[in-house]
Short mmCIF file of C-alpha atoms in Angstrom, two decimals:
data_model
loop_
_atom_site.label_atom_id
_atom_site.label_comp_id
_atom_site.label_asym_id
_atom_site.label_seq_id
_atom_site.Cartn_x
_atom_site.Cartn_y
_atom_site.Cartn_z
CA UNK D 1 23.25 -41.64 -39.06
CA UNK D 2 22.62 -45.03 -38.02
CA UNK D 3 23.32 -45.53 -34.01
CA UNK D 4 24.51 -48.69 -32.48
CA UNK D 5 21.16 -50.02 -30.22
CA UNK D 6 22.14 -52.78 -27.56
CA UNK D 7 19.70 -55.75 -27.11
CA UNK D 8 17.54 -53.98 -24.21
CA UNK D 9 16.96 -50.87 -26.44
CA UNK D 10 19.43 -49.15 -25.18
CA UNK D 11 21.97 -46.61 -26.18
CA UNK D 12 25.74 -46.75 -25.40
CA UNK D 13 25.21 -43.89 -23.05
CA UNK D 14 22.42 -46.01 -21.83
CA UNK D 15 18.94 -44.14 -22.36
CA UNK D 16 16.43 -45.85 -24.65
CA UNK D 17 16.98 -44.94 -28.34
CA UNK D 18 13.21 -43.96 -28.64
CA UNK D 19 13.95 -40.83 -25.88
CA UNK D 20 16.50 -39.84 -28.14
CA UNK D 21 14.40 -39.95 -31.18
CA UNK D 22 11.80 -37.74 -29.04
CA UNK D 23 14.82 -35.68 -27.66
CA UNK D 24 16.28 -34.81 -30.92
CA UNK D 25 12.81 -33.68 -32.83
CA UNK D 26 12.39 -31.46 -30.31
CA UNK D 27 15.78 -30.70 -30.92
CA UNK D 28 14.84 -29.62 -34.13
CA UNK D 29 11.19 -28.39 -34.18
CA UNK D 30 12.73 -25.53 -31.84
CA UNK D 31 15.70 -24.69 -33.90
CA UNK D 32 13.47 -24.02 -36.95
CA UNK D 33 11.05 -22.37 -34.41
CA UNK D 34 13.81 -20.34 -33.62
CA UNK D 35 14.46 -19.76 -37.20
CA UNK D 36 11.78 -19.01 -37.90
CA UNK D 37 11.10 -16.36 -35.71
CA UNK D 38 14.18 -14.16 -36.23
CA UNK D 39 13.46 -14.51 -40.25
CA UNK D 40 10.01 -12.77 -39.08
CA UNK D 41 11.44 -10.53 -37.00
CA UNK D 42 13.97 -9.47 -39.05
CA UNK D 43 11.96 -9.48 -42.44
CA UNK D 44 9.29 -7.01 -40.87
CA UNK D 45 12.39 -4.65 -40.37
CA UNK D 46 13.87 -4.65 -43.29
CA UNK D 47 12.37 -1.36 -44.50
CA UNK D 48 15.05 0.37 -41.05
CA UNK D 49 17.78 2.43 -42.45
CA UNK D 50 20.69 3.94 -42.08
CA UNK D 51 22.28 6.99 -43.77
CA UNK D 52 24.11 4.96 -46.44
CA UNK D 53 20.79 2.79 -47.25
CA UNK D 54 22.22 -0.05 -44.81
CA UNK D 55 19.93 -2.53 -43.40
CA UNK D 56 20.33 -1.81 -39.29
CA UNK D 57 18.79 -5.69 -38.55
CA UNK D 58 19.97 -8.16 -39.78
CA UNK D 59 21.34 -12.23 -38.96
CA UNK D 60 24.71 -11.63 -36.97
CA UNK D 61 25.60 -15.95 -36.54
CA UNK D 62 24.22 -17.82 -33.54
CA UNK D 63 24.71 -17.65 -29.15
CA UNK D 64 26.95 -19.85 -28.12
CA UNK D 65 24.42 -23.30 -27.51
CA UNK D 66 23.18 -23.51 -24.27
CA UNK D 67 21.02 -26.88 -22.63
CA UNK D 68 17.50 -26.83 -22.22
CA UNK D 69 15.37 -28.84 -19.71
CA UNK D 70 11.68 -29.83 -21.36
CA UNK D 71 9.49 -32.34 -20.62
CA UNK D 72 10.38 -34.20 -24.14
CA UNK D 73 14.15 -34.01 -22.23
CA UNK D 74 17.12 -32.43 -21.94
CA UNK D 75 17.88 -30.60 -25.16
CA UNK D 76 20.96 -28.48 -26.83
CA UNK D 77 19.82 -25.12 -28.16
CA UNK D 78 22.04 -22.61 -30.35
CA UNK D 79 19.84 -19.93 -30.28
CA UNK D 80 19.93 -17.52 -33.52
CA UNK D 81 21.47 -13.87 -32.67
CA UNK D 82 20.22 -10.95 -34.34
CA UNK D 83 22.33 -7.54 -34.66
CA UNK D 84 19.87 -4.57 -34.21
CA UNK D 85 21.81 -1.68 -34.65
CA UNK D 86 18.31 0.92 -33.71
CA UNK D 87 18.90 2.77 -30.59
CA UNK D 88 15.52 3.98 -29.11
CA UNK D 89 14.76 7.34 -29.01
CA UNK D 90 13.37 7.69 -25.47
CA UNK D 91 15.69 5.95 -23.56
CA UNK D 92 18.73 6.47 -25.71
CA UNK D 93 20.48 2.76 -25.76
CA UNK D 94 20.08 0.41 -27.91
CA UNK D 95 17.14 -1.60 -28.94
CA UNK D 96 17.83 -5.48 -28.37
CA UNK D 97 16.21 -9.17 -29.85
CA UNK D 98 14.76 -11.33 -27.24
CA UNK D 99 12.50 -14.61 -28.42
CA UNK D 100 9.32 -15.01 -27.34
CA UNK D 101 9.76 -18.62 -27.80
CA UNK D 102 13.43 -18.62 -25.84
CA UNK D 103 14.82 -15.90 -23.88
CA UNK D 104 17.59 -15.40 -22.92
CA UNK D 105 17.43 -16.62 -18.36
CA UNK D 106 15.26 -19.65 -19.40
CA UNK D 107 16.69 -22.72 -18.98
CA UNK D 108 13.17 -25.24 -18.65
CA UNK D 109 10.42 -25.09 -19.85
CA UNK D 110 7.14 -23.66 -17.61
CA UNK D 111 6.00 -27.34 -17.58
CA UNK D 112 9.04 -28.78 -15.59
CA UNK D 113 8.80 -25.46 -13.56
CA UNK D 114 4.89 -26.98 -12.70
CA UNK D 115 6.35 -30.36 -11.65
CA UNK D 116 8.38 -28.86 -8.84
CA UNK D 117 5.67 -27.65 -6.81
CA UNK D 118 3.85 -30.64 -6.89
CA UNK D 119 6.80 -33.22 -5.71
CA UNK D 120 7.89 -30.60 -3.00
CA UNK D 121 4.40 -31.00 -1.10
CA UNK D 122 4.36 -34.72 -1.91
CA UNK D 123 7.24 -34.36 0.71
CA UNK D 124 10.62 -34.44 -1.65
CA UNK D 125 13.25 -32.67 0.06
CA UNK D 126 15.18 -30.34 -2.59
CA UNK D 127 18.23 -32.44 -2.31
CA UNK D 128 16.01 -35.75 -3.79
CA UNK D 129 14.82 -33.67 -6.89
CA UNK D 130 17.68 -34.05 -9.49
CA UNK D 131 18.03 -38.35 -8.83
CA UNK D 132 14.62 -38.28 -9.03
CA UNK D 133 14.13 -36.54 -12.27
CA UNK D 134 17.46 -37.37 -13.90
CA UNK D 135 15.41 -40.34 -14.64
CA UNK D 136 12.67 -39.24 -16.54
CA UNK D 137 14.63 -35.75 -17.69
CA UNK D 138 18.39 -37.95 -19.28
CA UNK D 139 20.21 -34.79 -17.08
CA UNK D 140 20.75 -32.93 -14.38
CA UNK D 141 21.46 -29.81 -16.11
CA UNK D 142 19.36 -26.61 -14.15
CA UNK D 143 17.75 -29.21 -11.44
CA UNK D 144 20.65 -28.69 -8.77
CA UNK D 145 19.40 -28.43 -4.87
CA UNK D 146 20.64 -25.20 -5.04
CA UNK D 147 18.50 -24.30 -7.84
CA UNK D 148 15.16 -25.41 -7.02
CA UNK D 149 16.38 -23.89 -2.71
CA UNK D 150 16.35 -20.25 -5.27
CA UNK D 151 12.59 -21.30 -7.02
CA UNK D 152 11.18 -21.92 -3.99
CA UNK D 153 12.91 -18.55 -2.28
CA UNK D 154 11.29 -16.88 -5.64
CA UNK D 155 7.99 -18.73 -5.28
CA UNK D 156 7.79 -17.13 -1.71
CA UNK D 157 8.71 -13.79 -3.14
CA UNK D 158 5.26 -14.22 -6.17
CA UNK D 159 3.04 -15.53 -3.22
CA UNK D 160 4.00 -12.54 -0.86
CA UNK D 161 3.23 -9.77 -3.81
CA UNK D 162 0.38 -11.58 -5.22
CA UNK D 163 -1.17 -11.30 -1.62
CA UNK D 164 0.39 -7.43 -1.62
CA UNK D 165 -1.50 -6.96 -4.98
CA UNK D 166 -3.68 -3.30 -5.90
CA UNK D 167 -7.88 -4.54 -6.11
CA UNK D 168 -9.27 -1.08 -7.18
CA UNK D 169 -8.07 -1.32 -10.72
CA UNK D 170 -10.28 -5.01 -10.67
CA UNK D 171 -13.62 -5.95 -10.14
CA UNK D 172 -14.38 -9.38 -8.79
CA UNK D 173 -18.69 -9.60 -9.47
CA UNK D 174 -19.00 -13.71 -8.06
CA UNK D 175 -16.23 -14.52 -5.32
CA UNK D 176 -16.13 -18.65 -4.23
CA UNK D 177 -14.99 -19.47 -1.11
CA UNK D 178 -13.88 -22.45 0.66
CA UNK D 179 -11.84 -23.67 3.49
CA UNK D 180 -8.71 -26.15 1.69
CA UNK D 181 -7.63 -28.92 4.28
CA UNK D 182 -4.31 -30.65 2.47
CA UNK D 183 -2.37 -32.12 5.40
CA UNK D 184 0.82 -31.15 3.55
CA UNK D 185 4.01 -29.39 5.10
CA UNK D 186 1.28 -27.23 7.39
CA UNK D 187 3.14 -26.72 10.54
CA UNK D 188 -0.03 -27.02 13.06
CA UNK D 189 -2.66 -30.20 11.60
CA UNK D 190 -5.69 -28.07 12.15
CA UNK D 191 -4.44 -25.74 9.94
CA UNK D 192 -5.83 -25.00 5.80
CA UNK D 193 -5.65 -22.73 2.92
CA UNK D 194 -8.29 -20.12 2.94
CA UNK D 195 -9.10 -19.25 -1.11
CA UNK D 196 -11.05 -16.93 -3.10
CA UNK D 197 -11.23 -17.16 -6.85
CA UNK D 198 -13.34 -14.75 -8.38
CA UNK D 199 -15.19 -13.37 -11.54
CA UNK D 200 -13.97 -10.87 -13.68
CA UNK D 201 -16.82 -8.56 -14.71
CA UNK D 202 -14.96 -9.87 -18.51
CA UNK D 203 -16.42 -13.41 -17.16
CA UNK D 204 -13.23 -14.59 -16.40
CA UNK D 205 -12.41 -16.58 -13.43
CA UNK D 206 -9.18 -15.40 -11.84
CA UNK D 207 -7.54 -16.28 -8.07
CA UNK D 208 -8.49 -13.88 -5.76
CA UNK D 209 -6.28 -14.51 -3.15
CA UNK D 210 -5.04 -17.67 -1.22
CA UNK D 211 -3.57 -17.38 2.61
CA UNK D 212 -3.81 -20.16 6.03
CA UNK D 213 -6.01 -19.95 8.71
CA UNK D 214 -6.75 -21.61 11.39
CA UNK D 215 -9.55 -24.05 11.49
CA UNK D 216 -11.45 -22.01 9.17
CA UNK D 217 -12.33 -19.63 12.29
CA UNK D 218 -14.32 -16.33 11.54
CA UNK D 219 -11.15 -14.41 12.81
CA UNK D 220 -8.91 -15.90 10.11
CA UNK D 221 -11.95 -14.87 6.86
CA UNK D 222 -12.20 -11.76 7.84
CA UNK D 223 -8.22 -10.65 8.56
CA UNK D 224 -8.33 -11.92 5.28
CA UNK D 225 -11.25 -10.30 3.83
CA UNK D 226 -10.32 -6.79 5.83
CA UNK D 227 -6.97 -7.39 4.00
CA UNK D 228 -8.44 -7.12 0.67
CA UNK D 229 -10.97 -4.42 1.37
CA UNK D 230 -8.07 -2.74 2.36
CA UNK D 231 -6.13 -3.06 -1.38
CA UNK D 232 -9.51 -1.69 -3.16
CA UNK D 233 -11.42 -4.73 -3.06
CA UNK D 234 -14.87 -3.67 -4.51
CA UNK D 235 -18.02 -5.15 -2.91
CA UNK D 236 -19.16 -8.80 -4.64
CA UNK D 237 -22.39 -8.80 -5.69
CA UNK D 238 -22.98 -13.09 -4.81
CA UNK D 239 -20.85 -15.39 -2.60
CA UNK D 240 -20.77 -18.32 -2.45
CA UNK D 241 -19.60 -21.18 0.05
CA UNK D 242 -20.34 -23.61 2.13
CA UNK D 243 -22.10 -24.18 5.60
CA UNK D 244 -18.77 -22.79 7.02
CA UNK D 245 -20.18 -19.81 9.73
CA UNK D 246 -16.55 -18.56 9.91
CA UNK D 247 -16.66 -16.91 6.63
CA UNK D 248 -20.41 -15.69 6.33
CA UNK D 249 -19.81 -14.23 9.62
CA UNK D 250 -16.73 -12.34 7.98
CA UNK D 251 -18.46 -11.89 4.99
CA UNK D 252 -21.14 -9.92 6.67
CA UNK D 253 -18.41 -7.79 8.97
CA UNK D 254 -16.16 -6.82 5.67
CA UNK D 255 -19.10 -6.60 2.61
CA UNK D 256 -22.44 -6.60 4.82
CA UNK D 257 -24.54 -5.60 1.19
CA UNK D 258 -23.12 -9.86 -0.51
CA UNK D 259 -25.36 -11.23 -0.89
CA UNK D 260 -25.04 -15.32 0.35
CA UNK D 261 -24.90 -18.23 -1.72
CA UNK D 262 -25.04 -22.16 0.35
CA UNK D 263 -22.99 -24.49 -2.58
CA UNK D 264 -25.42 -27.62 -2.96
CA UNK D 265 -22.36 -30.15 -3.15
CA UNK D 266 -21.41 -28.97 0.27
CA UNK D 267 -25.03 -29.10 1.35
CA UNK D 268 -26.02 -32.08 -0.13
CA UNK D 269 -23.66 -34.18 1.51
CA UNK D 270 -24.07 -32.48 5.41
CA UNK D 271 -27.94 -34.00 3.90
CA UNK D 272 -26.76 -37.58 3.77
CA UNK D 273 -24.50 -38.10 5.68
CA UNK D 274 -27.08 -37.70 8.68
CA UNK D 275 -28.89 -39.65 6.76
CA UNK D 276 -29.50 -43.98 6.77
CA UNK D 277 -27.44 -45.18 3.31
CA UNK D 278 -30.82 -46.61 2.63
CA UNK D 279 -32.95 -43.76 2.44
CA UNK D 280 -29.85 -41.52 0.92
CA UNK D 281 -30.64 -42.47 -3.36
CA UNK D 282 -34.06 -41.08 -2.84
CA UNK D 283 -33.30 -38.27 -0.84
CA UNK D 284 -30.13 -37.19 -3.36
CA UNK D 285 -32.29 -37.29 -6.30
CA UNK D 286 -34.91 -35.44 -4.28
CA UNK D 287 -32.34 -33.31 -3.27
CA UNK D 288 -31.17 -32.47 -7.09
CA UNK D 289 -34.35 -31.82 -7.61
CA UNK D 290 -34.36 -28.08 -5.80
CA UNK D 291 -31.20 -27.58 -7.91
CA UNK D 292 -32.20 -28.14 -11.05
CA UNK D 293 -36.05 -26.71 -10.74
CA UNK D 294 -37.10 -24.61 -13.76
CA UNK D 295 -36.87 -21.17 -11.26
CA UNK D 296 -37.14 -19.71 -8.31
CA UNK D 297 -41.11 -21.20 -7.48
CA UNK D 298 -40.25 -24.56 -8.86
CA UNK D 299 -37.56 -25.07 -6.09
CA UNK D 300 -39.71 -23.83 -3.35
CA UNK D 301 -42.40 -26.07 -4.71
CA UNK D 302 -39.47 -28.86 -4.87
CA UNK D 303 -38.21 -27.97 -0.84
CA UNK D 304 -41.87 -28.95 0.27
CA UNK D 305 -42.46 -32.11 -1.07
CA UNK D 306 -39.13 -33.15 -0.05
CA UNK D 307 -39.46 -31.52 4.00
CA UNK D 308 -43.59 -33.81 3.08
CA UNK D 309 -41.76 -36.40 2.06
CA UNK D 310 -38.47 -37.02 5.09
CA UNK D 311 -39.88 -34.99 7.50
CA UNK D 312 -41.54 -37.23 9.38
CA UNK D 313 -38.19 -39.42 9.72
CA UNK D 314 -35.24 -37.17 9.47
CA UNK D 315 -36.70 -33.98 10.33
CA UNK D 316 -33.08 -33.11 11.36
CA UNK D 317 -31.92 -33.45 7.78
CA UNK D 318 -34.75 -31.89 6.28
CA UNK D 319 -34.32 -28.84 8.78
CA UNK D 320 -30.49 -28.50 7.35
CA UNK D 321 -31.95 -27.46 3.95
CA UNK D 322 -35.46 -25.17 5.24
CA UNK D 323 -33.08 -23.45 7.51
CA UNK D 324 -31.29 -22.16 4.37
CA UNK D 325 -33.49 -21.90 1.91
CA UNK D 326 -33.13 -18.18 1.41
CA UNK D 327 -29.17 -18.82 0.51
CA UNK D 328 -29.76 -21.96 -1.22
CA UNK D 329 -31.82 -20.24 -3.48
CA UNK D 330 -30.68 -17.01 -3.88
CA UNK D 331 -28.64 -18.10 -7.15
CA UNK D 332 -31.74 -17.65 -8.87
CA UNK D 333 -32.02 -14.23 -8.66
CA UNK D 334 -28.52 -14.46 -11.52
CA UNK D 335 -28.83 -14.77 -14.93
CA UNK D 336 -30.03 -18.22 -15.98
CA UNK D 337 -26.47 -18.98 -17.99
CA UNK D 338 -25.16 -18.94 -13.92
CA UNK D 339 -26.74 -20.60 -12.38
CA UNK D 340 -24.60 -24.13 -13.31
CA UNK D 341 -21.73 -21.98 -12.05
CA UNK D 342 -23.54 -20.13 -8.85
CA UNK D 343 -24.96 -23.31 -7.00
CA UNK D 344 -21.25 -24.67 -5.98
CA UNK D 345 -17.65 -24.59 -5.01
CA UNK D 346 -16.98 -26.18 -7.82
CA UNK D 347 -14.18 -23.82 -9.40
CA UNK D 348 -12.27 -24.22 -6.20
CA UNK D 349 -13.10 -27.94 -5.47
CA UNK D 350 -11.77 -29.49 -8.75
CA UNK D 351 -8.75 -27.04 -8.80
CA UNK D 352 -7.69 -28.17 -5.72
CA UNK D 353 -8.71 -32.42 -5.65
CA UNK D 354 -6.11 -33.09 -7.67
CA UNK D 355 -3.34 -31.83 -4.52
CA UNK D 356 -5.86 -33.15 -2.37
CA UNK D 357 -6.00 -36.93 -4.12
CA UNK D 358 -2.34 -36.90 -4.09
CA UNK D 359 -0.65 -35.78 -1.49
CA UNK D 360 0.15 -37.04 1.99
CA UNK D 361 0.93 -36.20 5.77
CA UNK D 362 5.12 -35.34 5.16
CA UNK D 363 6.97 -35.63 8.43
CA UNK D 364 9.67 -33.03 9.01
CA UNK D 365 7.34 -30.51 6.85
CA UNK D 366 8.82 -27.32 5.70
CA UNK D 367 8.58 -23.86 6.24
CA UNK D 368 4.09 -22.98 5.99
CA UNK D 369 5.77 -20.25 3.89
CA UNK D 370 7.25 -22.48 1.80
CA UNK D 371 3.69 -24.38 1.48
CA UNK D 372 1.88 -21.54 0.30
CA UNK D 373 4.54 -20.54 -2.23
CA UNK D 374 3.98 -23.95 -3.95
CA UNK D 375 -0.25 -23.69 -3.38
CA UNK D 376 0.04 -20.95 -5.40
CA UNK D 377 2.26 -21.64 -7.91
CA UNK D 378 0.10 -25.20 -8.54
CA UNK D 379 -3.07 -22.54 -8.91
CA UNK D 380 -1.39 -20.41 -10.46
CA UNK D 381 -0.52 -22.87 -13.58
CA UNK D 382 -4.23 -24.19 -13.40
CA UNK D 383 -6.02 -20.66 -13.75
CA UNK D 384 -4.20 -20.67 -17.53
CA UNK D 385 -6.60 -23.93 -18.08
CA UNK D 386 -10.11 -21.80 -16.18
CA UNK D 387 -12.91 -21.15 -18.83
CA UNK D 388 -14.83 -18.00 -18.37
CA UNK D 389 -18.38 -18.40 -17.16
CA UNK D 390 -21.48 -18.97 -19.70
CA UNK D 391 -22.99 -16.07 -21.43
CA UNK D 392 -19.83 -13.60 -19.92
CA UNK D 393 -21.50 -10.21 -21.24
CA UNK D 394 -23.77 -10.92 -18.54
CA UNK D 395 -22.03 -10.80 -15.70
CA UNK D 396 -21.33 -6.57 -15.90
CA UNK D 397 -24.67 -6.38 -16.20
CA UNK D 398 -25.33 -8.39 -12.64
CA UNK D 399 -22.55 -5.84 -11.37
CA UNK D 400 -24.84 -2.38 -12.97
CA UNK D 401 -27.77 -3.44 -10.58
CA UNK D 402 -30.04 -4.95 -13.33
CA UNK D 403 -32.98 -7.32 -12.80
CA UNK D 404 -32.83 -11.05 -13.64
CA UNK D 405 -36.44 -12.86 -13.09
CA UNK D 406 -36.16 -16.83 -13.79
CA UNK D 407 -33.41 -16.34 -15.28
CA UNK D 408 -33.43 -13.80 -17.52
CA UNK D 409 -32.77 -9.83 -17.61
CA UNK D 410 -35.92 -7.76 -17.32
CA UNK D 411 -34.89 -4.83 -19.51
CA UNK D 412 -38.00 -2.61 -18.92
CA UNK D 413 -39.30 -3.10 -15.54
CA UNK D 414 -42.55 -2.21 -14.27
CA UNK D 415 -42.34 1.76 -13.25
CA UNK D 416 -43.41 1.93 -10.08
CA UNK D 417 -46.48 3.65 -8.75
CA UNK D 418 -46.21 7.31 -7.75
#
């Protein structure tokens, strides 16, 4: 089919020809995928027949066309319809075919839903969503201010349900904790978001809790940890965090049996901040020699070398490491494959780095619950891309109390003499 194109490359409707080609390609691919899904469903049930031998699951034309907002723009879809005459023996109701690609309620792709909380965090009001996204998607279908308001309400409900879920059926062997200062749509400048991310027994990472706090205070952390314990959370074997005393005080109160690991990234930054710039490159290399050491013994030697090199000129900087030596080297008592994960709070930092860099303080900030809901949806989306820890099979052994020396499993520890 020929299409008239203006001199500037646009079509009579005002959109780019390239955009229209992309949308048409997306529409055809989606239509083909829906057809293949329905054909596979019918073929799988081709032997389902009634008493007269007639098939119970057959095609039944198409549903009414609907517009779906995708990353390629708004495309019109006619989903194939299935006539399923089977009856559920338990409920007595007719069975229904539901597309996994395009559910009946779907009006926008998950990627579009991911964009909305980020725009909200940027300070864009619900009334500005339509003109902002219409320029990129070619249509405002499904993006009215009322729709966005309903979504934010739903996100708040999702976050509330998440923070009230039962934790007795999951086991977090490791946890990372950090207080994130985003300065976006929080009612108080000193407020922050308290984040807990855990490693389950199968090695997968998962968001444990996300709640607002005040200056990472001990009471704020204690409230969060007590709430997790109330909902059935078991004490982690190891917790990783920065030097904020509030978290460690709360951890000792709620989960006293959990081992402590200080974050080396935060510690390095604190040490370097207390030294002149001329000494920082050498200091950073000496610190790296500590947490990259072959084992615990070599790390202790590296700390002694660090103290010898810088103790005379920069005693306060050296004291920052020697005072926390036990907590800084705790990760050496776990599997060597896990060391890279346990010596920093990078799982939290990397998740929030993009949000922290792109957001800004907004005047007339929205409600605290709405802001937390937006952050929750962003982390929930990012969680799908988190990879498991190295050697995930060893996590269960850590929970079981297995001993590790020099990063290796001690399969037959020597019997204690009677």
